[in-house]
Amino acid sequence: MTNVTPRSDIVLDVQDAVKHYALRRRGLRAPRRSVHAVDGVSIRLHSGQTLGIVGESGCGKSTFGRLITGLETPTSGTIRVGAHGVPIAAAHGTGTVQAVFQDPASALDPRMTVRESIAEALGKVAGRERERRVDEALAAVGLTPEFGVRYPHELSGGQQQRVCIARAIVDRPDLILLDEAVSSLDASLQAQILHLLERLQQDTGTAYVFISHDLRAVRQVSHSVAVMYLGQVVEQAPAEAFDRGLLHPYAVALRSTEPRILDEGTEHVERIVLTGEPPSAVSPPAGCRFAPRCPIAEDHCRSVAPDLVEATSGHLVRCHKPGELTLSGVARADAEV
Ligand SMILES: Nc1ncnc2c1ncn2[C@@H]1O[C@H](COP(=O)(O)OP(=O)(O)OP(=O)(O)O)[C@@H](O)[C@H]1O
Ligand code: SF4
Ligand SMILES: [Mg+2]
């Protein structure tokens, strides 16, 4: 995504957010157990910027998304949103934060026309201004006014997703969560919608949190990217760092699976296949959570959990051996390459 001039205004400030889901006990004497879906995430995002969040299924991306949109309450930690830094519990429902999810059909009320769906997000704006703002939002997503009278089932999937985006932008929020928002669309529509989001951001300065398991899409739209693993951020870096210079073994392995990398002429890049299942989020390992699958793990890693530290300016990593596994070489032979 084109770099817009970063402003100093923070529109998302997350400090040590934790979300544990208590599981039903298997019996009266059974221990209480909980899923550590998000486990101490701190993130700041400025207006006009996009933060990408990537990581394998179940690592906590959507839970994090639900926390920052107020759909879930954190177990602990603080979340402030918008230019005024309002706690999310107070901002929820005010239009400061909007969200677009993967499945547009289930997000739209089948009994409402496109116009009604978009207008519903406009809160107190009334009369002609209300109509004008709906027209503006429709135009912004490339839909002509004729679409306004249609019902969701009269639209294609891509058009439905455009309506969801129109609804998300119509009240000019400070922040939009996009959780797998383009994942179900075909490649050309994905590209169109990503381009549209980029243009909207340049015009309005809205910040995005862009969640996807598709690292390529994330890199394309984001100014900075956070890689999550079992509820924690293991690496956070400017998007450019994803071309070279990733420091966490999991982030490097994820990057190595991107198919395009082999076409780019990068020398000696091999796909790093991680062996072993990800450990359970119910009882994460005591030391480094990635140790059971890490090709360069040592005893120290299994007993001492690494902290997230700044390796270079703006580049954070949670690893005792940052940079030792690279795209062009695996340090030890027990990783399958
Ligand atoms: N309501 C819930 N109750 C119990 N556990 C939950 C609940 N919601 C999510 N989880 C668990 O929390 C963890 C994180 O789930 P989450 O949906 O945030 O993952 P994700 O990274 O979005 O995955 P995906 O890429 O598959 O969408 C998972 O282990 C999941 O099973
Ligand atoms: S701390 Fe050790 S096990 Fe964890 S990612 Fe780094 S090298 Fe691998
Ligand atoms: Mg998800």
Short mmCIF file of C-alpha atoms and ligand atoms in Angstrom, two decimals:
data_model
loop_
_atom_site.label_atom_id
_atom_site.label_comp_id
_atom_site.label_asym_id
_atom_site.label_seq_id
_atom_site.Cartn_x
_atom_site.Cartn_y
_atom_site.Cartn_z
CA MET A 1 0.00 0.00 0.00
CA THR A 2 1.24 3.52 -0.81
CA ASN A 3 2.67 5.12 2.26
CA VAL A 4 0.56 8.06 3.37
CA THR A 5 2.24 10.57 5.66
CA PRO A 6 2.00 9.12 9.14
CA ARG A 7 0.24 11.41 11.59
CA SER A 8 0.84 11.47 15.27
CA ASP A 9 -2.79 10.72 16.14
CA ILE A 10 -3.26 7.29 17.63
CA VAL A 11 -6.65 5.71 16.81
CA LEU A 12 -6.02 2.33 18.43
CA ASP A 13 -4.11 1.85 21.65
CA VAL A 14 -4.10 -1.69 23.03
CA GLN A 15 -2.19 -2.40 26.23
CA ASP A 16 -1.62 -5.98 27.33
CA ALA A 17 -4.95 -7.30 26.05
CA VAL A 18 -5.83 -10.77 27.28
CA LYS A 19 -8.84 -12.90 26.35
CA HIS A 20 -9.22 -16.27 28.01
CA TYR A 21 -12.36 -18.31 27.36
CA ALA A 22 -13.33 -20.48 30.32
CA LEU A 23 -14.12 -24.04 29.26
CA ARG A 24 -16.86 -26.09 30.84
CA ARG A 25 -15.47 -28.31 33.61
CA ARG A 26 -15.52 -32.02 32.92
CA GLY A 27 -16.58 -32.79 36.48
CA LEU A 28 -16.81 -31.08 39.85
CA ARG A 29 -13.24 -32.02 40.78
CA ALA A 30 -11.80 -31.34 37.35
CA PRO A 31 -9.49 -28.34 37.12
CA ARG A 32 -10.81 -25.13 35.59
CA ARG A 33 -9.38 -24.73 32.13
CA SER A 34 -9.45 -21.87 29.66
CA VAL A 35 -8.46 -21.17 26.08
CA HIS A 36 -5.72 -18.55 25.91
CA ALA A 37 -7.05 -16.98 22.72
CA VAL A 38 -5.25 -13.64 23.12
CA ASP A 39 -2.47 -13.50 25.67
CA GLY A 40 -0.91 -10.09 26.26
CA VAL A 41 -1.11 -8.14 23.01
CA SER A 42 -0.06 -4.47 22.96
CA ILE A 43 -0.42 -2.51 19.74
CA ARG A 44 -0.69 1.12 18.67
CA LEU A 45 -2.05 2.28 15.34
CA HIS A 46 -2.02 5.78 13.86
CA SER A 47 -4.66 7.26 11.59
CA GLY A 48 -4.07 6.68 7.89
CA GLN A 49 -2.16 3.48 8.63
CA THR A 50 -2.92 -0.19 8.11
CA LEU A 51 -1.84 -2.86 10.54
CA GLY A 52 -1.88 -6.36 9.08
CA ILE A 53 -2.34 -9.36 11.38
CA VAL A 54 -1.34 -12.75 10.10
CA GLY A 55 -0.95 -16.22 11.56
CA GLU A 56 -2.35 -19.72 11.25
CA SER A 57 -5.89 -20.76 12.08
CA GLY A 58 -6.74 -20.48 15.77
CA CYS A 59 -3.86 -18.15 16.70
CA GLY A 60 -6.27 -15.48 17.99
CA LYS A 61 -6.63 -13.02 15.08
CA SER A 62 -10.43 -12.83 15.11
CA THR A 63 -10.58 -12.76 18.90
CA PHE A 64 -8.24 -9.76 18.80
CA GLY A 65 -10.53 -8.22 16.15
CA ARG A 66 -13.58 -8.76 18.32
CA LEU A 67 -11.81 -7.14 21.29
CA ILE A 68 -10.93 -3.97 19.38
CA THR A 69 -14.45 -3.62 18.01
CA GLY A 70 -16.08 -4.16 21.39
CA LEU A 71 -17.80 -7.40 20.39
CA GLU A 72 -15.92 -9.13 23.21
CA THR A 73 -14.76 -7.85 26.59
CA PRO A 74 -11.10 -8.47 27.46
CA THR A 75 -10.25 -10.65 30.44
CA SER A 76 -7.68 -7.98 31.28
CA GLY A 77 -5.83 -5.11 29.63
CA THR A 78 -7.01 -1.80 28.16
CA ILE A 79 -8.24 -0.93 24.69
CA ARG A 80 -8.75 2.67 23.60
CA VAL A 81 -10.06 3.66 20.20
CA GLY A 82 -10.61 6.76 18.09
CA ALA A 83 -8.89 10.11 17.97
CA HIS A 84 -10.02 10.83 21.54
CA GLY A 85 -8.74 7.57 23.00
CA VAL A 86 -12.12 6.44 24.35
CA PRO A 87 -12.22 3.04 26.11
CA ILE A 88 -13.77 0.56 23.70
CA ALA A 89 -16.62 -0.28 26.08
CA ALA A 90 -17.78 3.37 25.85
CA ALA A 91 -17.05 3.67 22.11
CA HIS A 92 -18.93 0.50 21.13
CA GLY A 93 -21.94 1.37 19.02
CA THR A 94 -20.88 5.00 18.45
CA GLY A 95 -19.53 4.37 14.97
CA THR A 96 -15.89 5.09 15.93
CA VAL A 97 -14.94 1.56 14.90
CA GLN A 98 -16.57 -0.44 12.13
CA ALA A 99 -15.97 -3.98 10.92
CA VAL A 100 -16.19 -6.02 7.73
CA PHE A 101 -16.11 -9.81 8.02
CA GLN A 102 -15.57 -12.65 5.59
CA ASP A 103 -19.16 -13.58 4.77
CA PRO A 104 -21.15 -10.61 3.41
CA ALA A 105 -24.34 -12.63 2.95
CA SER A 106 -24.70 -13.27 6.67
CA ALA A 107 -23.68 -9.70 7.53
CA LEU A 108 -26.53 -8.13 5.54
CA ASP A 109 -30.16 -8.24 6.63
CA PRO A 110 -32.04 -10.00 3.81
CA ARG A 111 -35.14 -7.87 4.45
CA MET A 112 -33.33 -4.59 3.95
CA THR A 113 -32.48 -2.90 0.67
CA VAL A 114 -28.92 -1.84 0.04
CA ARG A 115 -29.82 1.80 0.83
CA GLU A 116 -31.50 0.83 4.08
CA SER A 117 -28.54 -1.31 5.16
CA ILE A 118 -26.06 1.48 4.53
CA ALA A 119 -28.27 4.19 6.06
CA GLU A 120 -28.72 2.13 9.20
CA ALA A 121 -25.05 2.71 10.04
CA LEU A 122 -25.50 6.48 9.84
CA GLY A 123 -26.80 6.99 13.35
CA LYS A 124 -28.49 10.34 13.85
CA VAL A 125 -27.79 11.89 10.44
CA ALA A 126 -31.20 12.60 8.90
CA GLY A 127 -33.04 14.01 5.89
CA ARG A 128 -31.22 15.01 2.71
CA GLU A 129 -27.80 14.70 4.33
CA ARG A 130 -28.59 11.05 5.08
CA GLU A 131 -29.46 10.38 1.43
CA ARG A 132 -26.39 12.26 0.22
CA ARG A 133 -24.08 10.31 2.49
CA VAL A 134 -25.54 6.98 1.32
CA ASP A 135 -25.06 8.03 -2.34
CA GLU A 136 -21.49 9.06 -1.54
CA ALA A 137 -20.74 5.69 0.11
CA LEU A 138 -22.27 3.75 -2.79
CA ALA A 139 -20.20 5.73 -5.28
CA ALA A 140 -17.07 5.25 -3.20
CA VAL A 141 -17.37 1.47 -3.53
CA GLY A 142 -18.14 1.70 -7.23
CA LEU A 143 -21.87 0.93 -7.10
CA THR A 144 -24.35 3.03 -9.06
CA PRO A 145 -27.46 4.41 -7.26
CA GLU A 146 -29.61 1.72 -8.96
CA PHE A 147 -28.09 -0.84 -6.61
CA GLY A 148 -29.65 1.02 -3.69
CA VAL A 149 -33.08 -0.52 -4.26
CA ARG A 150 -31.86 -4.10 -4.50
CA TYR A 151 -31.95 -6.73 -1.79
CA PRO A 152 -28.84 -8.74 -0.81
CA HIS A 153 -29.95 -11.88 -2.69
CA GLU A 154 -30.05 -9.81 -5.89
CA LEU A 155 -26.32 -9.09 -5.64
CA SER A 156 -23.17 -11.09 -6.37
CA GLY A 157 -20.83 -11.94 -3.50
CA GLY A 158 -18.43 -9.18 -4.52
CA GLN A 159 -21.24 -6.62 -4.72
CA GLN A 160 -22.50 -7.72 -1.29
CA GLN A 161 -19.02 -7.19 0.13
CA ARG A 162 -18.93 -3.71 -1.44
CA VAL A 163 -22.19 -2.92 0.35
CA CYS A 164 -20.62 -4.08 3.63
CA ILE A 165 -17.66 -1.79 2.99
CA ALA A 166 -19.99 1.11 2.08
CA ARG A 167 -21.80 0.55 5.36
CA ALA A 168 -18.50 0.48 7.24
CA ILE A 169 -17.27 3.78 5.77
CA VAL A 170 -20.51 5.79 5.60
CA ASP A 171 -20.23 7.24 9.12
CA ARG A 172 -16.53 8.04 8.62
CA PRO A 173 -15.11 5.88 11.41
CA ASP A 174 -11.59 6.36 12.75
CA LEU A 175 -10.87 2.65 12.45
CA ILE A 176 -12.15 -0.27 10.37
CA LEU A 177 -11.51 -3.92 11.20
CA LEU A 178 -11.28 -6.07 8.07
CA ASP A 179 -11.34 -9.71 9.21
CA GLU A 180 -10.73 -11.96 6.19
CA ALA A 181 -12.83 -9.37 4.33
CA VAL A 182 -11.53 -10.29 0.87
CA SER A 183 -10.58 -13.93 1.50
CA SER A 184 -13.64 -15.46 -0.17
CA LEU A 185 -13.43 -13.31 -3.31
CA ASP A 186 -11.70 -14.24 -6.54
CA ALA A 187 -8.32 -12.73 -7.29
CA SER A 188 -9.45 -9.90 -9.57
CA LEU A 189 -12.20 -8.80 -7.20
CA GLN A 190 -9.77 -9.01 -4.29
CA ALA A 191 -7.43 -6.69 -6.13
CA GLN A 192 -10.27 -4.24 -6.91
CA ILE A 193 -11.45 -4.12 -3.31
CA LEU A 194 -7.92 -3.76 -1.91
CA HIS A 195 -7.37 -0.88 -4.32
CA LEU A 196 -10.66 0.67 -3.24
CA LEU A 197 -9.71 0.43 0.44
CA GLU A 198 -6.37 2.04 -0.28
CA ARG A 199 -8.02 4.94 -2.10
CA LEU A 200 -10.57 5.43 0.68
CA GLN A 201 -7.76 5.52 3.22
CA GLN A 202 -5.89 8.16 1.26
CA ASP A 203 -9.07 10.27 1.06
CA THR A 204 -10.27 9.89 4.63
CA GLY A 205 -7.29 8.86 6.77
CA THR A 206 -9.21 5.91 8.24
CA ALA A 207 -6.94 3.34 9.86
CA TYR A 208 -7.41 -0.35 9.11
CA VAL A 209 -6.68 -3.52 11.01
CA PHE A 210 -6.44 -6.09 8.22
CA ILE A 211 -6.65 -9.69 9.36
CA SER A 212 -5.88 -12.56 7.02
CA HIS A 213 -4.16 -15.91 6.87
CA ASP A 214 -2.90 -14.81 3.43
CA LEU A 215 0.46 -13.20 4.02
CA ARG A 216 0.70 -11.91 0.47
CA ALA A 217 -2.55 -9.90 0.75
CA VAL A 218 -1.49 -8.64 4.17
CA ARG A 219 1.88 -7.43 2.91
CA GLN A 220 0.24 -5.74 -0.03
CA VAL A 221 -2.09 -3.55 2.01
CA SER A 222 -0.29 -3.03 5.31
CA HIS A 223 2.17 -0.46 6.55
CA SER A 224 3.16 -2.73 9.38
CA VAL A 225 2.48 -6.40 10.03
CA ALA A 226 2.07 -8.33 13.27
CA VAL A 227 2.60 -12.09 13.16
CA MET A 228 0.60 -13.93 15.82
CA TYR A 229 1.28 -17.36 17.23
CA LEU A 230 -0.88 -18.99 19.93
CA GLY A 231 -2.38 -15.75 21.21
CA GLN A 232 0.78 -13.66 21.17
CA VAL A 233 2.52 -11.33 18.75
CA VAL A 234 5.85 -13.00 17.91
CA GLU A 235 7.07 -10.43 15.39
CA GLN A 236 5.93 -6.97 14.38
CA ALA A 237 7.68 -5.05 11.65
CA PRO A 238 7.19 -2.56 8.83
CA ALA A 239 5.80 -4.38 5.76
CA GLU A 240 9.13 -3.84 3.91
CA ALA A 241 10.87 -6.08 6.43
CA PHE A 242 8.90 -9.00 5.00
CA ASP A 243 10.98 -8.89 1.82
CA ARG A 244 14.08 -9.64 3.84
CA GLY A 245 15.17 -9.43 7.42
CA LEU A 246 12.46 -11.29 9.30
CA LEU A 247 13.76 -12.40 12.66
CA HIS A 248 11.35 -14.93 14.19
CA PRO A 249 11.58 -18.55 12.98
CA TYR A 250 7.78 -18.82 12.68
CA ALA A 251 7.56 -15.60 10.62
CA VAL A 252 10.39 -16.85 8.40
CA ALA A 253 8.65 -20.19 7.89
CA LEU A 254 5.39 -18.40 7.06
CA ARG A 255 7.17 -16.18 4.58
CA SER A 256 8.90 -19.13 2.97
CA THR A 257 5.55 -20.71 2.08
CA GLU A 258 4.49 -17.72 -0.01
CA PRO A 259 4.48 -19.14 -3.55
CA ARG A 260 5.53 -15.95 -5.31
CA ILE A 261 8.79 -15.84 -3.51
CA LEU A 262 10.19 -18.51 -5.81
CA ASP A 263 9.30 -16.43 -8.87
CA GLU A 264 11.04 -13.35 -7.60
CA GLY A 265 14.48 -14.72 -8.28
CA THR A 266 15.46 -14.69 -4.64
CA GLU A 267 18.42 -16.98 -4.27
CA HIS A 268 18.38 -20.16 -2.21
CA VAL A 269 14.86 -19.65 -0.90
CA GLU A 270 13.39 -22.93 0.23
CA ARG A 271 10.06 -23.70 1.71
CA ILE A 272 10.39 -24.38 5.41
CA VAL A 273 7.83 -27.02 6.35
CA LEU A 274 7.05 -27.00 10.04
CA THR A 275 6.62 -30.42 11.57
CA GLY A 276 4.30 -31.12 14.49
CA GLU A 277 0.92 -29.76 15.39
CA PRO A 278 0.62 -26.36 17.05
CA PRO A 279 0.39 -26.87 20.82
CA SER A 280 -2.99 -26.39 22.45
CA ALA A 281 -4.17 -22.90 23.36
CA VAL A 282 -5.66 -24.49 26.49
CA SER A 283 -2.29 -25.25 28.03
CA PRO A 284 0.41 -23.35 26.14
CA PRO A 285 3.99 -24.60 26.70
CA ALA A 286 5.88 -23.05 29.61
CA GLY A 287 8.79 -21.66 27.63
CA CYS A 288 8.63 -20.36 24.08
CA ARG A 289 5.23 -21.31 22.63
CA PHE A 290 6.81 -22.07 19.26
CA ALA A 291 9.51 -24.36 20.67
CA PRO A 292 7.71 -27.68 19.88
CA ARG A 293 7.84 -26.82 16.16
CA CYS A 294 10.85 -24.55 15.94
CA PRO A 295 13.71 -25.95 13.79
CA ILE A 296 16.34 -24.21 15.94
CA ALA A 297 14.86 -24.67 19.44
CA GLU A 298 17.25 -25.31 22.33
CA ASP A 299 16.68 -26.42 25.93
CA HIS A 300 16.73 -22.81 27.11
CA CYS A 301 13.81 -22.03 24.75
CA ARG A 302 11.70 -24.79 26.30
CA SER A 303 12.03 -23.45 29.82
CA VAL A 304 12.26 -19.64 29.48
CA ALA A 305 9.57 -17.71 27.62
CA PRO A 306 11.07 -14.95 25.49
CA ASP A 307 9.72 -11.39 25.80
CA LEU A 308 8.71 -9.24 22.84
CA VAL A 309 11.64 -6.85 22.46
CA GLU A 310 12.65 -4.16 19.98
CA ALA A 311 15.45 -5.56 17.79
CA THR A 312 15.76 -2.43 15.68
CA SER A 313 13.63 0.69 15.59
CA GLY A 314 10.00 -0.35 15.06
CA HIS A 315 10.88 -4.03 14.63
CA LEU A 316 9.79 -6.23 17.53
CA VAL A 317 10.55 -9.91 18.00
CA ARG A 318 9.84 -12.57 20.64
CA CYS A 319 12.72 -15.04 20.32
CA HIS A 320 15.95 -15.98 22.12
CA LYS A 321 17.74 -16.45 18.78
CA PRO A 322 16.36 -13.73 16.50
CA GLY A 323 17.56 -13.90 12.91
CA GLU A 324 19.24 -17.31 13.20
CA LEU A 325 16.79 -18.98 10.85
CA THR A 326 16.66 -17.14 7.55
CA LEU A 327 14.94 -17.59 4.19
CA SER A 328 18.19 -18.71 2.66
CA GLY A 329 19.28 -21.15 5.26
CA VAL A 330 18.06 -23.42 7.98
CA ALA A 331 20.43 -23.63 10.84
CA ARG A 332 19.85 -27.29 11.64
CA ALA A 333 18.99 -30.29 9.60
CA ASP A 334 15.95 -31.42 11.59
CA ALA A 335 13.66 -29.03 9.76
CA GLU A 336 12.11 -30.59 6.70
CA VAL A 337 12.94 -28.34 3.75
N1 LIG B 1 -16.23 -18.29 22.16
C1 LIG B 1 -15.17 -19.07 22.29
N2 LIG B 1 -15.10 -19.98 23.28
C2 LIG B 1 -14.01 -20.77 23.45
N3 LIG B 1 -12.92 -20.72 22.65
C3 LIG B 1 -12.94 -19.84 21.65
C4 LIG B 1 -14.04 -18.97 21.40
N4 LIG B 1 -13.76 -18.20 20.32
C5 LIG B 1 -12.52 -18.56 19.91
N5 LIG B 1 -12.04 -19.55 20.72
C6 LIG B 1 -10.72 -20.21 20.61
O1 LIG B 1 -9.76 -19.17 20.66
C7 LIG B 1 -8.67 -19.45 19.80
C8 LIG B 1 -8.50 -18.30 18.80
O2 LIG B 1 -9.62 -18.28 17.91
P1 LIG B 1 -9.75 -17.19 16.76
O3 LIG B 1 -11.10 -17.33 16.15
O4 LIG B 1 -9.40 -15.86 17.33
O5 LIG B 1 -8.62 -17.65 15.74
P2 LIG B 1 -8.23 -17.08 14.30
O6 LIG B 1 -6.78 -16.75 14.34
O7 LIG B 1 -9.17 -16.01 13.90
O8 LIG B 1 -8.41 -18.37 13.37
P3 LIG B 1 -8.95 -18.50 11.84
O9 LIG B 1 -7.79 -18.15 10.95
O10 LIG B 1 -9.33 -19.94 11.76
O11 LIG B 1 -10.11 -17.57 11.66
C9 LIG B 1 -8.99 -20.78 19.14
O12 LIG B 1 -8.30 -21.78 19.87
C10 LIG B 1 -10.48 -20.92 19.29
O13 LIG B 1 -10.88 -22.26 19.34
S1 SF4 B 2 12.88 -18.75 21.38
FE1 SF4 B 2 13.86 -20.62 20.65
S2 SF4 B 2 12.16 -22.02 20.20
FE2 SF4 B 2 11.32 -19.97 20.35
S3 SF4 B 2 11.27 -19.23 18.28
FE3 SF4 B 2 13.20 -18.51 19.18
S4 SF4 B 2 14.73 -20.09 18.67
FE4 SF4 B 2 12.67 -20.98 18.30
MG MG B 3 -10.59 -15.79 12.29
#
